PDB file of C-alpha atoms in Angstrom:
ATOM      1  CA  UNK A 298     101.650 103.977 144.477  1.00 84.00           C
ATOM      2  CA  UNK A 299     101.650 102.900 140.861  1.00 96.00           C
ATOM      3  CA  UNK A 300     103.069 105.435 138.420  1.00 99.00           C
ATOM      4  CA  UNK A 301     101.105 106.233 135.459  1.00 99.00           C
ATOM      5  CA  UNK A 302     102.937 106.379 132.026  1.00 99.00           C
ATOM      6  CA  UNK A 303     102.040 108.800 129.316  1.00 99.00           C
ATOM      7  CA  UNK A 304     104.009 107.825 125.965  1.00 99.00           C
ATOM      8  CA  UNK A 305     104.473 110.668 123.789  1.00 99.00           C
ATOM      9  CA  UNK A 306     105.760 108.569 120.745  1.00 99.00           C
ATOM     10  CA  UNK A 307     102.796 109.745 118.524  1.00 99.00           C
ATOM     11  CA  UNK A 308     103.396 113.480 119.162  1.00 98.00           C
ATOM     12  CA  UNK A 309     106.001 115.303 120.955  1.00 98.00           C
ATOM     13  CA  UNK A 310     108.568 112.586 120.416  1.00 98.00           C
ATOM     14  CA  UNK A 311     108.689 113.044 116.584  1.00 98.00           C
ATOM     15  CA  UNK A 312     108.055 116.711 116.865  1.00 96.00           C
ATOM     16  CA  UNK A 313     111.029 116.864 118.838  1.00 95.00           C
ATOM     17  CA  UNK A 314     113.190 114.328 116.872  1.00 96.00           C
ATOM     18  CA  UNK A 315     112.348 114.843 113.343  1.00 95.00           C
ATOM     19  CA  UNK A 316     110.238 118.128 113.003  1.00 93.00           C
ATOM     20  CA  UNK A 317     106.653 116.613 113.325  1.00 96.00           C
ATOM     21  CA  UNK A 318     106.934 114.574 110.255  1.00 97.00           C
ATOM     22  CA  UNK A 319     105.459 111.226 111.321  1.00 99.00           C
ATOM     23  CA  UNK A 320     102.654 110.138 109.187  1.00 99.00           C
ATOM     24  CA  UNK A 321      99.357 108.739 110.048  1.00 99.00           C
ATOM     25  CA  UNK A 322     100.389 105.616 107.850  1.00 99.00           C
ATOM     26  CA  UNK A 323     103.116 104.964 110.075  1.00 99.00           C
ATOM     27  CA  UNK A 324     100.980 105.257 113.234  1.00 99.00           C
ATOM     28  CA  UNK A 325      98.201 102.973 112.498  1.00 99.00           C
ATOM     29  CA  UNK A 326     100.154  99.668 111.953  1.00 99.00           C
ATOM     30  CA  UNK A 327     101.337  99.864 115.425  1.00 99.00           C
ATOM     31  CA  UNK A 328      98.217 101.401 117.101  1.00 99.00           C
ATOM     32  CA  UNK A 329      96.764  98.177 118.301  1.00 99.00           C
ATOM     33  CA  UNK A 330     100.042  97.241 119.997  1.00 99.00           C
ATOM     34  CA  UNK A 331     100.046 100.610 121.678  1.00 99.00           C
ATOM     35  CA  UNK A 332      96.426 100.292 122.699  1.00 99.00           C
ATOM     36  CA  UNK A 333      97.368  97.090 124.419  1.00 99.00           C
ATOM     37  CA  UNK A 334     100.108  98.205 126.746  1.00 99.00           C
ATOM     38  CA  UNK A 335      98.113  99.771 129.403  1.00 99.00           C
ATOM     39  CA  UNK A 336      99.421 103.331 129.165  1.00 99.00           C
ATOM     40  CA  UNK A 337      97.874 105.820 131.446  1.00 99.00           C
ATOM     41  CA  UNK A 338      97.525 107.836 128.211  1.00 99.00           C
ATOM     42  CA  UNK A 339      99.056 108.285 124.799  1.00 99.00           C
ATOM     43  CA  UNK A 340      99.857 111.873 123.565  1.00 99.00           C
ATOM     44  CA  UNK A 341      99.024 111.864 119.901  1.00 99.00           C
ATOM     45  CA  UNK A 342      97.728 115.283 118.817  1.00 99.00           C
ATOM     46  CA  UNK A 343      97.988 119.169 119.404  1.00 98.00           C
ATOM     47  CA  UNK A 344     101.386 120.897 119.582  1.00 96.00           C
ATOM     48  CA  UNK A 345     102.821 121.301 116.082  1.00 96.00           C
ATOM     49  CA  UNK A 346     101.153 118.226 114.749  1.00 98.00           C
ATOM     50  CA  UNK A 347      98.093 120.256 113.371  1.00 98.00           C
ATOM     51  CA  UNK A 348     100.060 122.644 111.628  1.00 97.00           C
ATOM     52  CA  UNK A 349     102.550 119.940 110.240  1.00 97.00           C
ATOM     53  CA  UNK A 350      99.700 117.861 108.892  1.00 98.00           C
ATOM     54  CA  UNK A 351      98.263 120.718 106.693  1.00 98.00           C
ATOM     55  CA  UNK A 352     101.505 122.569 105.865  1.00 96.00           C
ATOM     56  CA  UNK A 353     103.997 119.761 105.201  1.00 96.00           C
ATOM     57  CA  UNK A 354     102.144 116.269 105.155  1.00 98.00           C
ATOM     58  CA  UNK A 355      98.975 116.815 103.117  1.00 98.00           C
ATOM     59  CA  UNK A 356      96.919 115.186 105.974  1.00 99.00           C
ATOM     60  CA  UNK A 357      93.662 116.105 107.699  1.00 99.00           C
ATOM     61  CA  UNK A 358      94.453 116.566 111.398  1.00 99.00           C
ATOM     62  CA  UNK A 359      90.918 115.726 112.373  1.00 99.00           C
ATOM     63  CA  UNK A 360      90.892 112.532 110.225  1.00 98.00           C
ATOM     64  CA  UNK A 361      94.213 111.686 112.063  1.00 99.00           C
ATOM     65  CA  UNK A 362      92.467 111.982 115.344  1.00 99.00           C
ATOM     66  CA  UNK A 363      89.407 110.208 114.298  1.00 98.00           C
ATOM     67  CA  UNK A 364      91.395 107.301 112.863  1.00 99.00           C
ATOM     68  CA  UNK A 365      93.699 107.042 115.945  1.00 99.00           C
ATOM     69  CA  UNK A 366      90.861 106.941 118.368  1.00 99.00           C
ATOM     70  CA  UNK A 367      89.139 104.149 116.220  1.00 99.00           C
ATOM     71  CA  UNK A 368      92.379 102.154 116.303  1.00 99.00           C
ATOM     72  CA  UNK A 369      92.965 102.809 119.926  1.00 99.00           C
ATOM     73  CA  UNK A 370      89.698 102.664 121.763  1.00 99.00           C
ATOM     74  CA  UNK A 371      91.050 101.328 125.115  1.00 99.00           C
ATOM     75  CA  UNK A 372      93.744 103.956 125.946  1.00 99.00           C
ATOM     76  CA  UNK A 373      92.777 107.776 126.937  1.00 99.00           C
ATOM     77  CA  UNK A 374      94.183 109.904 123.917  1.00 99.00           C
ATOM     78  CA  UNK A 375      95.939 113.027 125.004  1.00 99.00           C
ATOM     79  CA  UNK A 376      96.734 116.269 123.304  1.00 99.00           C
ATOM     80  CA  UNK A 377      98.747 119.529 124.029  1.00 99.00           C
ATOM     81  CA  UNK A 378      96.541 122.679 123.776  1.00 99.00           C
ATOM     82  CA  UNK A 379      98.083 126.222 123.728  1.00 98.00           C
ATOM     83  CA  UNK A 380      95.290 127.638 125.718  1.00 98.00           C
ATOM     84  CA  UNK A 381      93.686 130.813 124.079  1.00 98.00           C
ATOM     85  CA  UNK A 382      96.064 130.167 120.954  1.00 98.00           C
ATOM     86  CA  UNK A 383      94.530 126.596 120.346  1.00 98.00           C
ATOM     87  CA  UNK A 384      96.937 125.123 117.687  1.00 98.00           C
ATOM     88  CA  UNK A 385      97.470 128.513 116.082  1.00 96.00           C
ATOM     89  CA  UNK A 386      99.763 131.330 116.553  1.00 94.00           C
ATOM     90  CA  UNK A 387      97.396 133.930 117.720  1.00 95.00           C
ATOM     91  CA  UNK A 388      94.529 134.396 120.302  1.00 97.00           C
ATOM     92  CA  UNK A 389      91.193 133.148 119.280  1.00 98.00           C
ATOM     93  CA  UNK A 390      87.632 134.165 120.482  1.00 98.00           C
ATOM     94  CA  UNK A 391      86.242 132.327 123.463  1.00 98.00           C
ATOM     95  CA  UNK A 392      83.527 130.861 121.405  1.00 98.00           C
ATOM     96  CA  UNK A 393      85.988 129.535 118.767  1.00 99.00           C
ATOM     97  CA  UNK A 394      87.905 127.875 121.686  1.00 99.00           C
ATOM     98  CA  UNK A 395      84.834 126.270 123.068  1.00 99.00           C
ATOM     99  CA  UNK A 396      83.815 125.057 119.590  1.00 99.00           C
ATOM    100  CA  UNK A 397      87.299 123.602 118.896  1.00 99.00           C
ATOM    101  CA  UNK A 398      87.268 121.756 122.058  1.00 99.00           C
ATOM    102  CA  UNK A 399      83.835 120.328 121.522  1.00 99.00           C
ATOM    103  CA  UNK A 400      84.904 119.065 118.148  1.00 99.00           C
ATOM    104  CA  UNK A 401      88.040 117.548 119.501  1.00 99.00           C
ATOM    105  CA  UNK A 402      86.126 115.639 122.090  1.00 99.00           C
ATOM    106  CA  UNK A 403      83.681 114.454 119.652  1.00 98.00           C
ATOM    107  CA  UNK A 404      86.436 113.157 117.544  1.00 98.00           C
ATOM    108  CA  UNK A 405      88.045 111.175 120.295  1.00 98.00           C
ATOM    109  CA  UNK A 406      90.278 113.353 122.410  1.00 99.00           C
ATOM    110  CA  UNK A 407      90.242 112.549 126.190  1.00 99.00           C
ATOM    111  CA  UNK A 408      93.003 114.373 127.898  1.00 99.00           C
ATOM    112  CA  UNK A 409      93.702 117.878 127.379  1.00 99.00           C
ATOM    113  CA  UNK A 410      97.130 119.308 128.516  1.00 99.00           C
ATOM    114  CA  UNK A 411      96.494 123.121 128.460  1.00 99.00           C
ATOM    115  CA  UNK A 412      99.400 125.424 128.732  1.00 99.00           C
ATOM    116  CA  UNK A 413     100.207 129.128 128.116  1.00 98.00           C
ATOM    117  CA  UNK A 414     103.832 130.242 127.084  1.00 94.00           C
ATOM    118  CA  UNK A 415     103.530 133.169 129.535  1.00 96.00           C
ATOM    119  CA  UNK A 416     102.187 131.027 132.400  1.00 98.00           C
ATOM    120  CA  UNK A 417      99.137 133.399 132.365  1.00 98.00           C
ATOM    121  CA  UNK A 418      96.152 131.497 133.869  1.00 98.00           C
ATOM    122  CA  UNK A 419      93.714 133.976 132.050  1.00 98.00           C
ATOM    123  CA  UNK A 420      94.972 132.387 128.873  1.00 98.00           C
ATOM    124  CA  UNK A 421      94.060 128.970 129.937  1.00 99.00           C
ATOM    125  CA  UNK A 422      90.766 129.696 131.548  1.00 99.00           C
ATOM    126  CA  UNK A 423      88.437 129.620 128.607  1.00 99.00           C
ATOM    127  CA  UNK A 424      89.968 126.252 127.242  1.00 99.00           C
ATOM    128  CA  UNK A 425      90.164 124.610 130.683  1.00 99.00           C
ATOM    129  CA  UNK A 426      86.494 125.283 131.295  1.00 99.00           C
ATOM    130  CA  UNK A 427      85.583 124.183 127.759  1.00 99.00           C
ATOM    131  CA  UNK A 428      87.281 120.864 128.211  1.00 99.00           C
ATOM    132  CA  UNK A 429      85.494 120.383 131.670  1.00 99.00           C
ATOM    133  CA  UNK A 430      82.087 121.289 130.341  1.00 99.00           C
ATOM    134  CA  UNK A 431      82.426 118.648 127.457  1.00 99.00           C
ATOM    135  CA  UNK A 432      83.315 115.839 130.022  1.00 99.00           C
ATOM    136  CA  UNK A 433      87.118 115.433 129.113  1.00 99.00           C
ATOM    137  CA  UNK A 434      90.085 115.619 131.575  1.00 99.00           C
ATOM    138  CA  UNK A 435      91.400 119.273 132.041  1.00 99.00           C
ATOM    139  CA  UNK A 436      95.140 119.187 132.928  1.00 99.00           C
ATOM    140  CA  UNK A 437      96.418 122.631 133.831  1.00 99.00           C
ATOM    141  CA  UNK A 438     100.218 123.140 133.027  1.00 99.00           C
ATOM    142  CA  UNK A 439     103.201 124.859 134.762  1.00 99.00           C
ATOM    143  CA  UNK A 440     105.395 125.709 131.895  1.00 98.00           C
ATOM    144  CA  UNK A 441     108.681 125.251 133.918  1.00 98.00           C
ATOM    145  CA  UNK A 442     111.513 127.823 133.602  1.00 96.00           C
ATOM    146  CA  UNK A 443     114.216 129.425 135.435  1.00 94.00           C
ATOM    147  CA  UNK A 444     114.842 133.219 136.272  1.00 93.00           C
ATOM    148  CA  UNK A 445     115.111 135.615 139.081  1.00 94.00           C
ATOM    149  CA  UNK A 446     111.401 135.907 138.743  1.00 94.00           C
ATOM    150  CA  UNK A 447     110.563 132.339 138.856  1.00 96.00           C
ATOM    151  CA  UNK A 448     110.635 131.247 142.337  1.00 97.00           C
ATOM    152  CA  UNK A 449     109.121 128.361 144.137  1.00 98.00           C
ATOM    153  CA  UNK A 450     106.319 130.529 145.258  1.00 98.00           C
ATOM    154  CA  UNK A 451     105.689 131.365 141.483  1.00 98.00           C
ATOM    155  CA  UNK A 452     104.847 127.935 140.821  1.00 99.00           C
ATOM    156  CA  UNK A 453     102.715 127.403 143.854  1.00 99.00           C
ATOM    157  CA  UNK A 454     100.825 130.622 143.211  1.00 98.00           C
ATOM    158  CA  UNK A 455     100.191 129.335 139.516  1.00 98.00           C
ATOM    159  CA  UNK A 456      99.028 126.026 140.762  1.00 99.00           C
ATOM    160  CA  UNK A 457      96.497 127.696 143.295  1.00 99.00           C
ATOM    161  CA  UNK A 458      95.106 129.827 140.249  1.00 99.00           C
ATOM    162  CA  UNK A 459      94.774 126.745 138.032  1.00 99.00           C
ATOM    163  CA  UNK A 460      92.941 124.875 140.841  1.00 99.00           C
ATOM    164  CA  UNK A 461      90.611 128.078 141.260  1.00 98.00           C
ATOM    165  CA  UNK A 462      89.848 128.065 137.728  1.00 98.00           C
ATOM    166  CA  UNK A 463      89.013 124.239 137.602  1.00 98.00           C
ATOM    167  CA  UNK A 464      91.352 121.442 136.469  1.00 99.00           C
ATOM    168  CA  UNK A 465      91.448 117.492 136.977  1.00 99.00           C
ATOM    169  CA  UNK A 466      95.185 117.457 137.090  1.00 99.00           C
ATOM    170  CA  UNK A 467      98.372 119.644 137.109  1.00 99.00           C
ATOM    171  CA  UNK A 468     101.325 119.003 134.712  1.00 99.00           C
ATOM    172  CA  UNK A 469     104.951 120.279 135.232  1.00 99.00           C
ATOM    173  CA  UNK A 470     105.942 120.887 131.686  1.00 98.00           C
ATOM    174  CA  UNK A 471     109.763 121.004 131.462  1.00 97.00           C
ATOM    175  CA  UNK A 472     110.128 121.453 127.795  1.00 95.00           C
ATOM    176  CA  UNK A 473     113.736 122.535 127.721  1.00 93.00           C
ATOM    177  CA  UNK A 474     115.195 119.779 129.987  1.00 95.00           C
ATOM    178  CA  UNK A 475     116.329 122.456 132.671  1.00 95.00           C
ATOM    179  CA  UNK A 476     114.688 121.210 135.618  1.00 97.00           C
ATOM    180  CA  UNK A 477     117.320 119.694 137.981  1.00 98.00           C
ATOM    181  CA  UNK A 478     116.691 116.637 139.948  1.00 98.00           C
ATOM    182  CA  UNK A 479     116.693 118.458 143.482  1.00 99.00           C
ATOM    183  CA  UNK A 480     114.469 120.971 141.964  1.00 98.00           C
ATOM    184  CA  UNK A 481     111.836 118.476 140.789  1.00 99.00           C
ATOM    185  CA  UNK A 482     111.857 116.851 144.265  1.00 99.00           C
ATOM    186  CA  UNK A 483     111.272 120.163 145.867  1.00 99.00           C
ATOM    187  CA  UNK A 484     108.615 121.330 143.577  1.00 99.00           C
ATOM    188  CA  UNK A 485     106.626 118.183 143.590  1.00 99.00           C
ATOM    189  CA  UNK A 486     106.915 117.843 147.524  1.00 99.00           C
ATOM    190  CA  UNK A 487     105.703 121.428 148.141  1.00 99.00           C
ATOM    191  CA  UNK A 488     102.843 121.272 145.581  1.00 99.00           C
ATOM    192  CA  UNK A 489     101.899 117.844 147.113  1.00 99.00           C
ATOM    193  CA  UNK A 490     102.069 119.225 150.640  1.00 98.00           C
ATOM    194  CA  UNK A 491     100.021 122.174 150.002  1.00 98.00           C
ATOM    195  CA  UNK A 492      97.271 120.813 147.291  1.00 99.00           C
ATOM    196  CA  UNK A 493      95.263 117.702 146.848  1.00 98.00           C
ATOM    197  CA  UNK A 494      95.870 117.378 143.017  1.00 98.00           C
ATOM    198  CA  UNK A 495      96.977 114.650 140.779  1.00 99.00           C
ATOM    199  CA  UNK A 496     100.411 115.659 139.501  1.00 99.00           C
ATOM    200  CA  UNK A 497     102.176 114.852 136.149  1.00 99.00           C
ATOM    201  CA  UNK A 498     105.682 115.596 134.953  1.00 99.00           C
ATOM    202  CA  UNK A 499     106.986 116.077 131.478  1.00 99.00           C
ATOM    203  CA  UNK A 500     110.826 116.474 130.862  1.00 98.00           C
ATOM    204  CA  UNK A 501     113.082 116.656 127.819  1.00 97.00           C
ATOM    205  CA  UNK A 502     116.170 114.727 127.767  1.00 95.00           C
ATOM    206  CA  UNK A 503     118.174 117.600 125.782  1.00 93.00           C
ATOM    207  CA  UNK A 504     120.455 118.464 128.717  1.00 94.00           C
ATOM    208  CA  UNK A 505     120.923 114.996 130.310  1.00 95.00           C
ATOM    209  CA  UNK A 506     118.931 115.494 133.598  1.00 96.00           C
ATOM    210  CA  UNK A 507     115.485 114.270 132.570  1.00 97.00           C
ATOM    211  CA  UNK A 508     115.784 110.634 134.077  1.00 98.00           C
ATOM    212  CA  UNK A 509     117.086 111.756 137.298  1.00 98.00           C
ATOM    213  CA  UNK A 510     114.390 114.635 137.402  1.00 99.00           C
ATOM    214  CA  UNK A 511     111.663 112.078 136.852  1.00 99.00           C
ATOM    215  CA  UNK A 512     113.032 109.547 139.613  1.00 99.00           C
ATOM    216  CA  UNK A 513     113.353 112.389 142.306  1.00 99.00           C
ATOM    217  CA  UNK A 514     109.955 113.358 141.414  1.00 99.00           C
ATOM    218  CA  UNK A 515     108.512 110.002 141.663  1.00 99.00           C
ATOM    219  CA  UNK A 516     110.014 109.848 145.314  1.00 99.00           C
ATOM    220  CA  UNK A 517     108.516 113.195 146.016  1.00 99.00           C
ATOM    221  CA  UNK A 518     105.000 111.753 145.193  1.00 99.00           C
ATOM    222  CA  UNK A 519     104.386 112.737 141.356  1.00 99.00           C
ATOM    223  CA  UNK A 520     101.457 110.511 140.005  1.00 99.00           C
ATOM    224  CA  UNK A 521     102.458 110.257 136.432  1.00 99.00           C
ATOM    225  CA  UNK A 522     105.301 110.995 134.015  1.00 99.00           C
ATOM    226  CA  UNK A 523     105.693 111.287 130.258  1.00 99.00           C
ATOM    227  CA  UNK A 524     108.232 109.096 128.508  1.00 99.00           C
ATOM    228  CA  UNK A 525     108.635 107.936 124.822  1.00 99.00           C
ATOM    229  CA  UNK A 526     109.439 104.257 123.541  1.00 99.00           C
ATOM    230  CA  UNK A 527     113.244 103.810 123.503  1.00 99.00           C
ATOM    231  CA  UNK A 528     113.783 104.161 119.659  1.00 99.00           C
ATOM    232  CA  UNK A 529     111.999 107.359 119.673  1.00 99.00           C
ATOM    233  CA  UNK A 530     113.817 108.797 122.829  1.00 98.00           C
ATOM    234  CA  UNK A 531     116.631 110.913 123.996  1.00 95.00           C
ATOM    235  CA  UNK A 532     118.518 113.767 122.401  1.00 94.00           C
ATOM    236  CA  UNK A 533     115.885 116.525 121.887  1.00 93.00           C
ATOM    237  CA  UNK A 534     113.249 114.077 122.880  1.00 96.00           C
ATOM    238  CA  UNK A 535     112.470 112.312 126.327  1.00 98.00           C
ATOM    239  CA  UNK A 536     113.474 109.731 128.543  1.00 98.00           C
ATOM    240  CA  UNK A 537     112.935 106.030 127.375  1.00 99.00           C
ATOM    241  CA  UNK A 538     109.798 104.259 128.457  1.00 99.00           C
ATOM    242  CA  UNK A 539     111.363 100.950 129.065  1.00 99.00           C
ATOM    243  CA  UNK A 540     114.357 102.259 131.192  1.00 98.00           C
ATOM    244  CA  UNK A 541     111.795 103.903 133.575  1.00 98.00           C
ATOM    245  CA  UNK A 542     109.631 100.791 133.509  1.00 99.00           C
ATOM    246  CA  UNK A 543     112.664  98.523 134.392  1.00 98.00           C
ATOM    247  CA  UNK A 544     113.837 101.131 137.063  1.00 98.00           C
ATOM    248  CA  UNK A 545     110.511 100.966 138.876  1.00 99.00           C
ATOM    249  CA  UNK A 546     109.713  97.294 138.340  1.00 98.00           C
ATOM    250  CA  UNK A 547     109.228  95.337 141.636  1.00 98.00           C
ATOM    251  CA  UNK A 548     109.230  98.669 143.711  1.00 98.00           C
ATOM    252  CA  UNK A 549     106.190 100.272 145.266  1.00 98.00           C
ATOM    253  CA  UNK A 550     106.140 102.445 142.139  1.00 98.00           C
ATOM    254  CA  UNK A 551     105.759  99.478 139.645  1.00 98.00           C
ATOM    255  CA  UNK A 552     104.132 100.728 136.407  1.00 99.00           C
ATOM    256  CA  UNK A 553     102.754  97.215 135.820  1.00 98.00           C
ATOM    257  CA  UNK A 554     103.659  97.669 132.108  1.00 98.00           C
ATOM    258  CA  UNK A 555     105.023  94.569 130.046  1.00 98.00           C
ATOM    259  CA  UNK A 556     108.494  95.494 128.771  1.00 97.00           C
ATOM    260  CA  UNK A 557     108.355  92.686 126.109  1.00 97.00           C
ATOM    261  CA  UNK A 558     105.238  94.540 124.786  1.00 98.00           C
ATOM    262  CA  UNK A 559     107.148  97.669 124.831  1.00 99.00           C
ATOM    263  CA  UNK A 560     110.035  96.032 122.910  1.00 98.00           C
ATOM    264  CA  UNK A 561     108.278  95.063 119.955  1.00 98.00           C
ATOM    265  CA  UNK A 562     106.963  98.620 119.600  1.00 99.00           C
ATOM    266  CA  UNK A 563     110.440  99.941 119.905  1.00 99.00           C
ATOM    267  CA  UNK A 564     111.461  97.441 117.161  1.00 99.00           C
ATOM    268  CA  UNK A 565     108.613  98.776 114.873  1.00 99.00           C
ATOM    269  CA  UNK A 566     109.776 102.549 115.318  1.00 99.00           C
ATOM    270  CA  UNK A 567     113.389 101.742 115.065  1.00 99.00           C
ATOM    271  CA  UNK A 568     112.577 100.793 111.421  1.00 99.00           C
ATOM    272  CA  UNK A 569     109.933 103.418 110.762  1.00 99.00           C
ATOM    273  CA  UNK A 570     112.224 106.277 112.027  1.00 98.00           C
ATOM    274  CA  UNK A 571     114.782 105.544 109.106  1.00 98.00           C
ATOM    275  CA  UNK A 572     112.336 107.097 106.659  1.00 98.00           C
ATOM    276  CA  UNK A 573     112.745 110.394 108.288  1.00 98.00           C
ATOM    277  CA  UNK A 574     116.270 110.716 108.541  1.00 96.00           C
ATOM    278  CA  UNK A 575     116.472 113.931 106.429  1.00 93.00           C
ATOM    279  CA  UNK A 576     114.503 115.701 109.134  1.00 93.00           C
ATOM    280  CA  UNK A 577     116.606 114.371 112.067  1.00 92.00           C
ATOM    281  CA  UNK A 578     118.396 117.095 114.269  1.00 83.00           C
ATOM    282  CA  UNK A 579     122.154 117.635 114.656  1.00 83.00           C
ATOM    283  CA  UNK A 580     122.211 116.537 118.381  1.00 77.00           C
ATOM    284  CA  UNK A 581     123.763 113.039 119.020  1.00 80.00           C
ATOM    285  CA  UNK A 582     123.941 113.126 122.726  1.00 80.00           C
ATOM    286  CA  UNK A 583     123.261 115.998 125.156  1.00 80.00           C
ATOM    287  CA  UNK A 584     123.588 119.804 124.804  1.00 75.00           C
ATOM    288  CA  UNK A 585     124.520 121.640 127.947  1.00 76.00           C
ATOM    289  CA  UNK A 586     124.093 125.066 125.975  1.00 79.00           C
ATOM    290  CA  UNK A 587     120.316 124.426 126.514  1.00 77.00           C
ATOM    291  CA  UNK A 588     120.900 125.180 130.362  1.00 76.00           C
ATOM    292  CA  UNK A 589     121.441 128.676 129.194  1.00 74.00           C
ATOM    293  CA  UNK A 590     119.475 129.125 126.130  1.00 72.00           C
ATOM    294  CA  UNK A 591     116.553 127.236 127.560  1.00 79.00           C
ATOM    295  CA  UNK A 592     115.209 126.418 123.952  1.00 75.00           C
ATOM    296  CA  UNK A 593     112.334 123.786 124.068  1.00 73.00           C
ATOM    297  CA  UNK A 594     113.208 120.193 122.626  1.00 59.00           C
ATOM    298  CA  UNK A 595     110.062 120.528 120.567  1.00 64.00           C
ATOM    299  CA  UNK A 596     111.320 123.535 118.730  1.00 65.00           C
ATOM    300  CA  UNK A 597     114.794 122.495 117.894  1.00 71.00           C
ATOM    301  CA  UNK A 598     114.353 120.222 114.938  1.00 70.00           C
ATOM    302  CA  UNK A 599     111.685 122.260 113.515  1.00 71.00           C
ATOM    303  CA  UNK A 600     114.071 125.375 113.748  1.00 77.00           C
ATOM    304  CA  UNK A 601     117.052 123.305 112.181  1.00 76.00           C
ATOM    305  CA  UNK A 602     114.593 122.319 109.385  1.00 76.00           C
ATOM    306  CA  UNK A 603     113.503 125.796 108.716  1.00 81.00           C
ATOM    307  CA  UNK A 604     117.096 127.220 108.725  1.00 79.00           C
ATOM    308  CA  UNK A 605     118.081 124.517 106.171  1.00 76.00           C
ATOM    309  CA  UNK A 606     115.160 125.466 104.064  1.00 78.00           C
ATOM    310  CA  UNK A 607     116.545 129.000 103.899  1.00 87.00           C
ATOM    311  CA  UNK A 608     120.234 127.958 103.518  1.00 86.00           C
ATOM    312  CA  UNK A 609     121.210 129.427 106.800  1.00 82.00           C
ATOM    313  CA  UNK A 610     121.792 126.239 109.001  1.00 76.00           C
ATOM    314  CA  UNK A 611     125.077 127.810 110.102  1.00 78.00           C
ATOM    315  CA  UNK A 612     123.139 130.459 112.074  1.00 73.00           C
ATOM    316  CA  UNK A 613     121.798 127.816 114.556  1.00 68.00           C
TER     317      UNK A 613
END
């Protein structure tokens, strides 16, 4: 079974590593090379990028999507959508949700990963239905966390509810890097045993468990995983694409991706990243405190940046 790779370099990687500051001008020169790799999809929009384009970069987020689709016509483009919140910070009316999705599809979006921070399927329903009605791929999301209330049955019940709503696939979103390898194996195994659904796994590298979790999930039958090109991976971010490609090469899970093509992309971002040094987070390795605090990787550099702006960096 070939494992599909979603590279998050154009969205969650820079959101996690340097506060969502990557500009379109630094994406377009490498777009053709990314389009030629053969990824299952490329995450390039949504999350905090919409806000950052307007608030910090002086860019039109809709133009960004349009230009990226024009530059990468072969690869499905993917976004992260906050369900009823869309890309804002409050709930929006159903007709606004429907219209937003319609415009996103029109401008080139193919795959919508729809989540709700409270794991309430009611807050994902309108968005998922809008995505499917406009012919795009609707991916429902389990926002993974641990607590006495979050048992294996919790995730199985939510999976069933999302399937009843209508989805094309399910993502397990471990945004804090707290999914242990054994828990990943159990969760994927049980979902696959009970439901016929395409399953995808997203992990952050913050605690040091992500690569192991991905591998155990692959052994359990997951269909696709998220990674980031090596020069835009690790710390607050994600497992490196090249490492996983090399790990699976020659096995029944072989991704089919050319590591030489990936290396040229990594070299490009190695240089581009230097421009954004001022927005880099403090973390240099792993942070075991996150096993307790459970702060998402995509929040940390944004939080650090905001604290610096308020002369309160010591509060972190």
